[in-house]
Coordinates of C-alpha atoms in Angstrom, one line a residue:
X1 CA 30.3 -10.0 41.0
X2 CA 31.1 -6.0 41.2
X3 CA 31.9 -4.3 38.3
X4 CA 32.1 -0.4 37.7
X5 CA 30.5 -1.2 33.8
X6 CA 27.2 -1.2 33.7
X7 CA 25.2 -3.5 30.8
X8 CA 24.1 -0.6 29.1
X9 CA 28.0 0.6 28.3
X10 CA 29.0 -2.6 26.9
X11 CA 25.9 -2.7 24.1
X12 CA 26.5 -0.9 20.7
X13 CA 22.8 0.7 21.1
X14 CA 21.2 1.3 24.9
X15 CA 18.1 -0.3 24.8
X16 CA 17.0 1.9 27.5
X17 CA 17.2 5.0 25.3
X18 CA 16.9 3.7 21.6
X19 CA 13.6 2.3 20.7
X20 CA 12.8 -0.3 18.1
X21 CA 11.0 2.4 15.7
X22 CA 9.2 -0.8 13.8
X23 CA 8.3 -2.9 17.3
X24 CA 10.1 -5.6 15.0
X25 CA 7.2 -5.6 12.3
X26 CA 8.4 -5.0 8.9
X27 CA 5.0 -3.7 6.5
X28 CA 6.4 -3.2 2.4
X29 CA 4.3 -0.3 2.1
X30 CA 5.1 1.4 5.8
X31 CA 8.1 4.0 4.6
X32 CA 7.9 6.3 7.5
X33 CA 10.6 3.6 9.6
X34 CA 12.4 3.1 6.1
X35 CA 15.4 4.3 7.6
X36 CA 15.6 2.3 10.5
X37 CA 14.7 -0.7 8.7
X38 CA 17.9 0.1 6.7
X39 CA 20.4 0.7 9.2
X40 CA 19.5 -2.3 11.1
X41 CA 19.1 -4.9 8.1
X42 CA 21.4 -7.9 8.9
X43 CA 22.7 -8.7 5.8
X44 CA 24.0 -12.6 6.7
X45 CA 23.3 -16.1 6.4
X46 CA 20.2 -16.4 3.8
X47 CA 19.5 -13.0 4.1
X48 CA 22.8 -12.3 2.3
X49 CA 23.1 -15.3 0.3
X50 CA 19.2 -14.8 -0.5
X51 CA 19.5 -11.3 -2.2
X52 CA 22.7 -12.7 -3.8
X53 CA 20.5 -15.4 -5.6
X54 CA 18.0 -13.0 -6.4
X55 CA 20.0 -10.5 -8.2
X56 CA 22.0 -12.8 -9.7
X57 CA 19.6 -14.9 -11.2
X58 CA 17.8 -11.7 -12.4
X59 CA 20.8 -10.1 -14.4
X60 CA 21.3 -13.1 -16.0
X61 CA 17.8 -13.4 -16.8
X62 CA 18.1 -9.8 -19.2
X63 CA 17.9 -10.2 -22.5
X64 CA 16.4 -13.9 -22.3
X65 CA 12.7 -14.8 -23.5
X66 CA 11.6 -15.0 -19.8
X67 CA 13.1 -13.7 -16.4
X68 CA 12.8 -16.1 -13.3
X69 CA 11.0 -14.9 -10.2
X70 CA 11.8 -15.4 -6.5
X71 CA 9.7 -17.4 -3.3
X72 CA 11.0 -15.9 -0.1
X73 CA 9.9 -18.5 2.6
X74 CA 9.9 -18.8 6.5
X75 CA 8.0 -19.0 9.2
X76 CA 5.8 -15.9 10.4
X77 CA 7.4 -13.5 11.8
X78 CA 11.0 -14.9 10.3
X79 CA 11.7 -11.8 8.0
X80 CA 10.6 -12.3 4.9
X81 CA 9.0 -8.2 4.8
X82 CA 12.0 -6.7 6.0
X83 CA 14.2 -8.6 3.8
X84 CA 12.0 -7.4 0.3
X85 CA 11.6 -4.2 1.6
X86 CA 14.9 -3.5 1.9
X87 CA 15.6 -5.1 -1.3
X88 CA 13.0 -2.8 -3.2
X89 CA 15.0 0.2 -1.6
X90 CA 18.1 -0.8 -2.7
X91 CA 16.7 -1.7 -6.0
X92 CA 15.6 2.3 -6.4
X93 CA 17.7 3.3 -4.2
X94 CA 15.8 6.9 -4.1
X95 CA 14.8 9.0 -3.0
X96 CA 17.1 10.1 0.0
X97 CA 16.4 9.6 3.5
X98 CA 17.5 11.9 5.3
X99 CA 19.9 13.2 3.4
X100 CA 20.9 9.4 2.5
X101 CA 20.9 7.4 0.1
X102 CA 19.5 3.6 0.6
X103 CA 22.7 1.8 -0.8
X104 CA 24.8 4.2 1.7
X105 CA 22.2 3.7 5.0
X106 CA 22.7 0.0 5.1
X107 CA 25.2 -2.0 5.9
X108 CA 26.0 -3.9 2.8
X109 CA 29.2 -7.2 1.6
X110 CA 30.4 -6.1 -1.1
X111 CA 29.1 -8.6 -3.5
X112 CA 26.1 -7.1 -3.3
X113 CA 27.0 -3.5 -3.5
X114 CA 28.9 -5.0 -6.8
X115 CA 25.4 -6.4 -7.5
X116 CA 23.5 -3.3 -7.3
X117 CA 26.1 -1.1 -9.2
X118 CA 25.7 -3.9 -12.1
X119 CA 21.3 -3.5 -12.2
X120 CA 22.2 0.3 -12.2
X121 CA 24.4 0.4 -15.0
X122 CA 21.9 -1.7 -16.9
X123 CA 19.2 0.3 -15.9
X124 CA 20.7 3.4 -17.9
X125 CA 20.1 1.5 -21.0
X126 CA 16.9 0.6 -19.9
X127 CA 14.8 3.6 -19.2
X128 CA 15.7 3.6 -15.2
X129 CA 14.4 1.6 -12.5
X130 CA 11.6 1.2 -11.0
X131 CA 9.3 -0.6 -8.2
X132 CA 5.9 -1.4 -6.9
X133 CA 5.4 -3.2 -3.5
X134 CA 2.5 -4.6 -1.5
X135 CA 0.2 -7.4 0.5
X136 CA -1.6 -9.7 -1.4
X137 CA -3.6 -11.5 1.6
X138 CA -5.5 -8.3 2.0
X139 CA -7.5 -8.9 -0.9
X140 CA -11.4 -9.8 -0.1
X141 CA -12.6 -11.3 -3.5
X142 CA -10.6 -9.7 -5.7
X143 CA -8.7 -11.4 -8.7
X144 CA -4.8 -11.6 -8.4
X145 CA -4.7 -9.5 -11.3
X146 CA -6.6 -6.8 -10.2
X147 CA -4.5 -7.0 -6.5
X148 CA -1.4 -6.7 -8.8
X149 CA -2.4 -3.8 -10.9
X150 CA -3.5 -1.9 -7.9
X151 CA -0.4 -2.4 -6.1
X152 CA 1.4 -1.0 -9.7
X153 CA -1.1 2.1 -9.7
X154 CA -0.9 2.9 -5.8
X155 CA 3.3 2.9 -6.7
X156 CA 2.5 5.1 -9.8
X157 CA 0.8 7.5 -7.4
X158 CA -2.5 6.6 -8.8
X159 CA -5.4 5.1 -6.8
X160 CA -5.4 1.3 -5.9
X161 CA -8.9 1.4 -7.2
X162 CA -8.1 -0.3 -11.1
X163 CA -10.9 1.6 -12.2
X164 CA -9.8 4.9 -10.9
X165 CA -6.6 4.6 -11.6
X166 CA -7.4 4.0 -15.2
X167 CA -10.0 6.7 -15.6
X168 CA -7.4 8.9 -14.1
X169 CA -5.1 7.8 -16.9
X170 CA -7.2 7.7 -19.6
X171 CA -8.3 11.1 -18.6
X172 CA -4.4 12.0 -18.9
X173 CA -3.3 10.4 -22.0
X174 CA -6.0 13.0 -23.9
X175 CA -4.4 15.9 -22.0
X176 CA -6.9 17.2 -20.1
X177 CA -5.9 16.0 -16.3
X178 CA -4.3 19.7 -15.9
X179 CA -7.4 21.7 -17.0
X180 CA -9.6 19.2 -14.8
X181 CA -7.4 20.1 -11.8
X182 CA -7.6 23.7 -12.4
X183 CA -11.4 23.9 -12.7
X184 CA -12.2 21.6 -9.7
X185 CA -9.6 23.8 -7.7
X186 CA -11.7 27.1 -9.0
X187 CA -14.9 25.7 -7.2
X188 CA -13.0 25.1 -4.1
X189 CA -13.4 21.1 -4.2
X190 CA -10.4 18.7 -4.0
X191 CA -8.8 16.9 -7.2
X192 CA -8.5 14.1 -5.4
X193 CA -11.6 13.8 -4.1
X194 CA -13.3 14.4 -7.2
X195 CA -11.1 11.8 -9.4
X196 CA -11.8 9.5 -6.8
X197 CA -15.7 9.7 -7.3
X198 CA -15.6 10.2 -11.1
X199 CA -18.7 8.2 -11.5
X200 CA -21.1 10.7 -9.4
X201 CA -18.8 14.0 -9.5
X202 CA -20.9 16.5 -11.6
X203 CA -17.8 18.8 -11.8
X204 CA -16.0 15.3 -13.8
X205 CA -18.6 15.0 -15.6
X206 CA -19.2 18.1 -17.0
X207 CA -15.0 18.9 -17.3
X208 CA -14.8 16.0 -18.9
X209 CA -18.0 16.5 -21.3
X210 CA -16.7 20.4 -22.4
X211 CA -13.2 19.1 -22.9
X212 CA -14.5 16.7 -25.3
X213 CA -15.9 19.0 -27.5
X214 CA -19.3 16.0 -27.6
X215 CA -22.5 17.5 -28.5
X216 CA -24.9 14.4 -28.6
X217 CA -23.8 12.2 -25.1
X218 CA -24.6 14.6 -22.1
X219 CA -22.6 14.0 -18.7
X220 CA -25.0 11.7 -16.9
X221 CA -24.6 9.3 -20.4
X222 CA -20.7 9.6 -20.2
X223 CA -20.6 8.3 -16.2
X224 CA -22.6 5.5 -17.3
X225 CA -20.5 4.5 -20.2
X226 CA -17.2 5.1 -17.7
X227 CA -19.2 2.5 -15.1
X228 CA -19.2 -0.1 -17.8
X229 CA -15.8 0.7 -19.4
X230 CA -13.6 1.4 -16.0
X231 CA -15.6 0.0 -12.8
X232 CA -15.3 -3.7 -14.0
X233 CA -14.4 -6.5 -11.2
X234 CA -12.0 -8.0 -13.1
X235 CA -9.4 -7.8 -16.2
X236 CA -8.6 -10.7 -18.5
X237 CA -5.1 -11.5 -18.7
X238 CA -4.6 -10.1 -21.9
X239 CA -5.8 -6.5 -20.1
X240 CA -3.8 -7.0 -17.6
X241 CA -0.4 -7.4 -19.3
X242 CA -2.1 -4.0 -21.5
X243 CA -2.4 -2.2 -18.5
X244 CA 0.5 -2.9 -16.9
X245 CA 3.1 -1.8 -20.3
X246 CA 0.9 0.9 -20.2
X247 CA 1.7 2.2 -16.5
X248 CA 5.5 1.0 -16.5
X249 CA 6.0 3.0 -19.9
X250 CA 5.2 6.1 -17.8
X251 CA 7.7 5.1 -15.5
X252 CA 10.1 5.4 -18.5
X253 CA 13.0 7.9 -18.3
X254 CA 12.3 7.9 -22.1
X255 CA 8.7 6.6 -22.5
X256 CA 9.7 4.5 -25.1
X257 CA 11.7 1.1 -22.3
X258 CA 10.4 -1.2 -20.1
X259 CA 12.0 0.2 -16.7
X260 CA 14.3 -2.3 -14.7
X261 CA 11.1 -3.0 -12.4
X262 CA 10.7 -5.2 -8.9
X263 CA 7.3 -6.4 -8.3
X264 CA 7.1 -7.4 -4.5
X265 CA 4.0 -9.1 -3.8
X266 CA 4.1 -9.7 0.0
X267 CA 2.2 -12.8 1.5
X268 CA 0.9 -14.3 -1.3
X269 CA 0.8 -17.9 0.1
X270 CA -1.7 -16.0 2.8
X271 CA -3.3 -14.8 0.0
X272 CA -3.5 -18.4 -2.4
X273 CA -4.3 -20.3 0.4
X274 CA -6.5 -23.4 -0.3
X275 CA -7.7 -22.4 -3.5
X276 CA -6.3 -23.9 -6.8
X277 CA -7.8 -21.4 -8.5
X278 CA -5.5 -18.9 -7.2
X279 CA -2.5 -20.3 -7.5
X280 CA -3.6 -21.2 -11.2
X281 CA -4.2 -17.7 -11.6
X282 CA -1.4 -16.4 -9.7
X283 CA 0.7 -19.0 -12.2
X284 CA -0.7 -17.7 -15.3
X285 CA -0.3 -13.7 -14.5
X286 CA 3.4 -14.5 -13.2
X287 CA 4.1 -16.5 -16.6
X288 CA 2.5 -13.7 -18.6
X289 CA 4.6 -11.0 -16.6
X290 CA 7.9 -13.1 -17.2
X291 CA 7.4 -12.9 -20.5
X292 CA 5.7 -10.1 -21.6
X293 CA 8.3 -7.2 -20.5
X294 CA 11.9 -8.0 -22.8
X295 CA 12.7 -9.8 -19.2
X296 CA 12.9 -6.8 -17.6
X297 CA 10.2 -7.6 -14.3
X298 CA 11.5 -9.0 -11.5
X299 CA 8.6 -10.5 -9.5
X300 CA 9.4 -11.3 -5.7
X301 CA 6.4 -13.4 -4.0
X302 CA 6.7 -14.1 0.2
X303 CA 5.0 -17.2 2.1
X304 CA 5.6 -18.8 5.1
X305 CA 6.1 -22.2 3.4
X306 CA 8.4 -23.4 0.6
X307 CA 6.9 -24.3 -2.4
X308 CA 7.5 -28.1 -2.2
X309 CA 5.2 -27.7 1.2
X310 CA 1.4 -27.6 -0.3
X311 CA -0.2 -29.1 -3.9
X312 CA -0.9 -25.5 -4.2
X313 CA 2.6 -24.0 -4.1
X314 CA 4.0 -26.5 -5.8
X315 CA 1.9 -25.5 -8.9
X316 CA 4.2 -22.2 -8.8
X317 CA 7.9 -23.9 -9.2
X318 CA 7.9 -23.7 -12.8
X319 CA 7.7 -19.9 -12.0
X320 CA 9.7 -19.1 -8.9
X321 CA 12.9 -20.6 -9.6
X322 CA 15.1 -18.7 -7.3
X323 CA 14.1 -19.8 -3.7
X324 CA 15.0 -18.2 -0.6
X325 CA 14.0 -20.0 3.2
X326 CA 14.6 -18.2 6.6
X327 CA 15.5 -20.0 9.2
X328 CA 16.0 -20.4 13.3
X329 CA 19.3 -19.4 12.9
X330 CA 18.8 -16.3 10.5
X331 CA 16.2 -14.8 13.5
X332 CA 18.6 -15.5 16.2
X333 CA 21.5 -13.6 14.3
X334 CA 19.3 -10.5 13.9
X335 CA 18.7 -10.7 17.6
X336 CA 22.2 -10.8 18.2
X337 CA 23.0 -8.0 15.8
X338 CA 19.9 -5.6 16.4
X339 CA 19.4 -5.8 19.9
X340 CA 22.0 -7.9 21.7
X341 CA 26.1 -6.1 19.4
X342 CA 28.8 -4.9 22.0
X343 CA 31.1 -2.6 21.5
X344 CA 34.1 -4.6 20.7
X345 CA 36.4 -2.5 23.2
X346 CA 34.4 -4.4 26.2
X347 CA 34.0 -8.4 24.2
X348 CA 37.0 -9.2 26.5
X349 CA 35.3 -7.9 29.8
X350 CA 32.2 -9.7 29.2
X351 CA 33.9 -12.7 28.4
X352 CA 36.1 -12.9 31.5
X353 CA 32.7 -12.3 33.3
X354 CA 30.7 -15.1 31.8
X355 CA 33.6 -16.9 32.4
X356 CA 33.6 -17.0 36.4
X357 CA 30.2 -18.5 35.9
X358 CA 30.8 -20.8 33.3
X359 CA 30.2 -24.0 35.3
X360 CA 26.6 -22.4 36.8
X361 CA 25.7 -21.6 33.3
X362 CA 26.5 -25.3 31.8
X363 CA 23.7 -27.0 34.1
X364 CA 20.9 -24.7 33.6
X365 CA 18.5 -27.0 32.4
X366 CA 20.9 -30.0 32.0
X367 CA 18.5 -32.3 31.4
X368 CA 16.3 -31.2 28.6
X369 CA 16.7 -30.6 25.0
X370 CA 16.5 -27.0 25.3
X371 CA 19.6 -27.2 28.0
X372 CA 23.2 -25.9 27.9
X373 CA 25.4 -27.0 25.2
X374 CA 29.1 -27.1 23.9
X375 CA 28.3 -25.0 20.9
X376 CA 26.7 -22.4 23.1
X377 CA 30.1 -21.5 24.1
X378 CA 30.4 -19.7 20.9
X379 CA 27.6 -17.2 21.5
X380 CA 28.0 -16.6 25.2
X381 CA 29.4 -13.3 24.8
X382 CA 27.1 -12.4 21.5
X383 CA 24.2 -13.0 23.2
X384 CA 24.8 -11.4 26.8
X385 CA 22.6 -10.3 28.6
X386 CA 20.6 -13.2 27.3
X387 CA 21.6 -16.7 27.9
X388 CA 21.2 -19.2 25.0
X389 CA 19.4 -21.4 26.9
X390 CA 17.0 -18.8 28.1
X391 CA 16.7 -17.9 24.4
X392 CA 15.4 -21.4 23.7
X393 CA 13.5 -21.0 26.7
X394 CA 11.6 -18.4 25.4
X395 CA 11.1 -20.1 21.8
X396 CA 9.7 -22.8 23.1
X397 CA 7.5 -21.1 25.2
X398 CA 6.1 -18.8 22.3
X399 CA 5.6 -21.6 20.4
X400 CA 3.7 -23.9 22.9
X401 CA 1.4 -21.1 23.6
X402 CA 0.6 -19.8 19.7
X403 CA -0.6 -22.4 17.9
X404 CA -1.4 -20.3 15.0
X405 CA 2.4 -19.3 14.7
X406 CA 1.3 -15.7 14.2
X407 CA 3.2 -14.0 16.7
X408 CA 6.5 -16.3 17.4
X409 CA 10.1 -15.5 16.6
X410 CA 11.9 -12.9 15.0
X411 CA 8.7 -10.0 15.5
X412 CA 8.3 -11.7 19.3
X413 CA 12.1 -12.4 19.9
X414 CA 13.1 -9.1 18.8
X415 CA 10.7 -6.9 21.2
X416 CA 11.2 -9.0 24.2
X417 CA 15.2 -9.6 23.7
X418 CA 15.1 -5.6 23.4
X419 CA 12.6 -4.6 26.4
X420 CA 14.8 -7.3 28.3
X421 CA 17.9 -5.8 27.6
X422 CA 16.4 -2.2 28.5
X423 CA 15.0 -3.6 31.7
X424 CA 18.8 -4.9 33.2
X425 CA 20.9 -2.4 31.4
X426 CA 22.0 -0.3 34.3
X427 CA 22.5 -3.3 36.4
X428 CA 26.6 -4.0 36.3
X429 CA 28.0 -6.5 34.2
X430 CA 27.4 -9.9 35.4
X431 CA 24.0 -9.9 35.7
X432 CA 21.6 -11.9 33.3
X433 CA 18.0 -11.5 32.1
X434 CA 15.7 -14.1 33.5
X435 CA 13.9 -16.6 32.2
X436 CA 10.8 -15.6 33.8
X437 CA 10.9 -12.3 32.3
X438 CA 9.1 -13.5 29.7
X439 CA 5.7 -14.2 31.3
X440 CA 5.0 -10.1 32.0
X441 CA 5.9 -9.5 28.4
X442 CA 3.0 -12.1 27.4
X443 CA 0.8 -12.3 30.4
X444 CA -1.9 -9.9 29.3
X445 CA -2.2 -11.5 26.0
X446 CA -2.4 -14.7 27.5
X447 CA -5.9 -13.4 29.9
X448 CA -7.4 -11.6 26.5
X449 CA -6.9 -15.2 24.6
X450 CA -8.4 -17.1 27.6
X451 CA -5.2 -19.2 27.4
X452 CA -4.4 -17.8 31.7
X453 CA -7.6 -17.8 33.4
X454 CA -7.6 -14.6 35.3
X455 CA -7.8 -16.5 38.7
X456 CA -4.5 -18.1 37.7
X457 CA -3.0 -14.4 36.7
X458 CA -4.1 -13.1 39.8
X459 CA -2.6 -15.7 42.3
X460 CA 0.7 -15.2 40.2
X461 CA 0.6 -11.6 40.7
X462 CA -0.6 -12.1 44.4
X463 CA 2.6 -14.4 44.7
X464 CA 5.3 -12.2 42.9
X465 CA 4.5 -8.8 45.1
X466 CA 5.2 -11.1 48.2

């Protein structure tokens, strides 16, 4: 079929010239593609209804003895980062990006925006807002309280290090953080360096010992009584709810409030796993941060499953209350809108094109279950260049082939859909991706797993070069 458009002129973005700044991997504490991740948040199906639920539930939950936290589930890969990362943005919403603000970057219902406006206006009474974000499942040995505080202290722009962090503190609440600085700086050493090594830094030490005005202890003494007092493994839970008034006070517009604060705590199924310990512990700091604040903490929590999945989650329902669970349907709309949007001037050319074909396209595949069907119809157009049964193609071909479920759907779908749609956007409209296209997106990963013998690889690449 001739046509003078070309693929490229009927997308909203060329894929041949934009870039997917994030390779479709969302990290909470990865701000440098903040933006991007902004602009291109599909706020629909759950995603939409999801963050409705969430801030609903939480405004209502002001000014009650406890505030309800949220389970974002769904499969890896599904969204679940992107979605509470743009969330914790939007909950700030500072500072500006680019000359932007985060509520004016994305693409928002109104509901929402009404949402927002509402947890702003009641953040003015409430000392501001504020937010702390990070991964739970990179957490060696260490206690879910002390993974929690760290993510709070790293947000304060203290070190995740607990003990640092609360040297560093307890250093500043006697006032003497300032003069510190200035003698380190004098001696041509680095603050942070220093701070960071408080336990052996003589310069610390003896700072520390002056500014004291102590006679009797000598510096050596002090570092051993700050090993014992700050570099602890672990905080009971009674320290732990100290600690944390104690940082979120100094997040205080006024000193004297509980800020409006989100807690995002990013893969913390990952992170429970099979122990019941953890989730008891998990459970307990959860209850105690519910409580504990005047209802002013909103904790967030991501896993891949919903909590009615293991014996482990389900110890966490009486806590997370407000569930949110991704779906097929929620990845293949971000697809649609991220990659695959048209300009609406050229909907009607594309559909008179797919059109011509129609009867071609309803027997790819006929008879299997990932074969043309009537409801297809609707997303002809929306998914052009990409045919819905090759889309299904490639789903069930990334899931056959990872077991673990590490690296299928949206993350997968959205890098391949996009290097697809670069690869035939100058060919004229018409033309389709095809459904083999898939295997040189995958093939190398498949001979580093062992799962394509290289003898297999190298007949296949023998055969396709003619």
């Amino acid at each position: 079929m001739t046509n003078d458009l070309l693929i490229r002129d009927v997308l909203d973005r060329d894929p041949s010239q934009a870039s997917l700044q994030n390779d479709g991997v969302s990290k909470v504490e990865n701000t440098a593609t903040l933006h991007y991740e902004l602009s291109t948040f599909v706020c629909d199906g759950e995603y939409e209804a999801g963050m409705i639920r969430i801030l609903e539930a939480y405004l209502a939950g002001l000014h009650k003895p406890s505030q309800p936290s949220a389970w974002v589930s769904g499969f890896y890969g599904s969204g679940k980062s992107h979605l509470v990362k743009v969330l914790e943005a939007l909950w700030r919403n500072d500072p500006p990006i680019n000359g932007q603000l985060p509520r004016d970057i994305a693409q928002l219902p109104d509901d929402i925006r009404q949402l927002l406006t509402e947890v702003s206006v009641e953040a003015k009474r409430a000392g501001g807002s504020w937010s702390a974000s990070g991964m739970l499942s990179e957490s060696g040995d260490k206690s879910v309280r002390m993974l929690i505080l760290g993510i709070v202290y790293r947000a304060a722009g203290l070190s995740s290090d607990v003990g640092r962090a609360q040297f560093r503190l307890w250093v500043r609440q006697r006032g003497w953080e300032e003069e510190i600085i200035r003698r380190v700086t004098e001696k041509g050493l680095d603050p942070e360096d220093e701070f960071d090594q408080y336990l052996v830094s003589p310069e610390i030490a003896e700072a520390v010992h002056e500014l004291s005005g102590a006679k009797s202890t000598d510096a050596d003494t002090a570092q051993e009584r700050w090993d014992l007092q700050f570099n602890r493994p672990d905080r009971s839970i009674d320290e732990f709810v100290k600690a944390l008034r104690e940082v979120l006070l100094l997040q205080s517009e006024d000193k004297k409030q509980i800020p409006l604060t989100l807690l995002v705590l990013d893969e913390a199924q990952q992170y429970i796993g099979q122990s019941g310990d953890r989730a008891q512990a998990m459970q307990e700091a959860v209850e105690r941060i519910q409580s504990a604040f005047d209802s002013r903490v909103l904790v967030v929590a991501t896993g891949q499953n919903a909590l009615t999945a293991t014996a482990n989650l389900q110890k966490l329902m009486g806590r997370f209350t407000v569930n949110v669970n991704l779906s097929d349907k929620d990845v293949e709309e971000v697809v649609r809108k991220v990659v695959l949007r048209k300009k609406p001037q050229y909907e009607q050319q594309v559909k008179a094109a797919i059109n011509s074909v129609e009867g071609e396209i309803d027997r790819q595949l006929r008879s299997s279950r990932i074969g043309a069907k009537n409801e297809d119809r609707d997303y002809l157009v929306a998914d052009y260049p990409l045919l819905p049964v090759r889309s299904r193609f490639w789903a069930a071909v990334l899931h056959a082939l990872d077991t673990t479920g590490t690296s299928a759907q949206l993350r997968s779908q959205l890098r391949i859909a996009h290097s697809a749609a670069a690869h035939v956007a100058g060919q004229p409209i018409g033309h389709v991706i095809t459904g083999d296209f898939i295997f040189d997106q995958i093939s190398s990963g498949l001979q580093q797993s062992g799962t394509l013998p290289r003898e297999v690889a190298t007949l296949i690449s023998d055969q396709s070069s003619g």
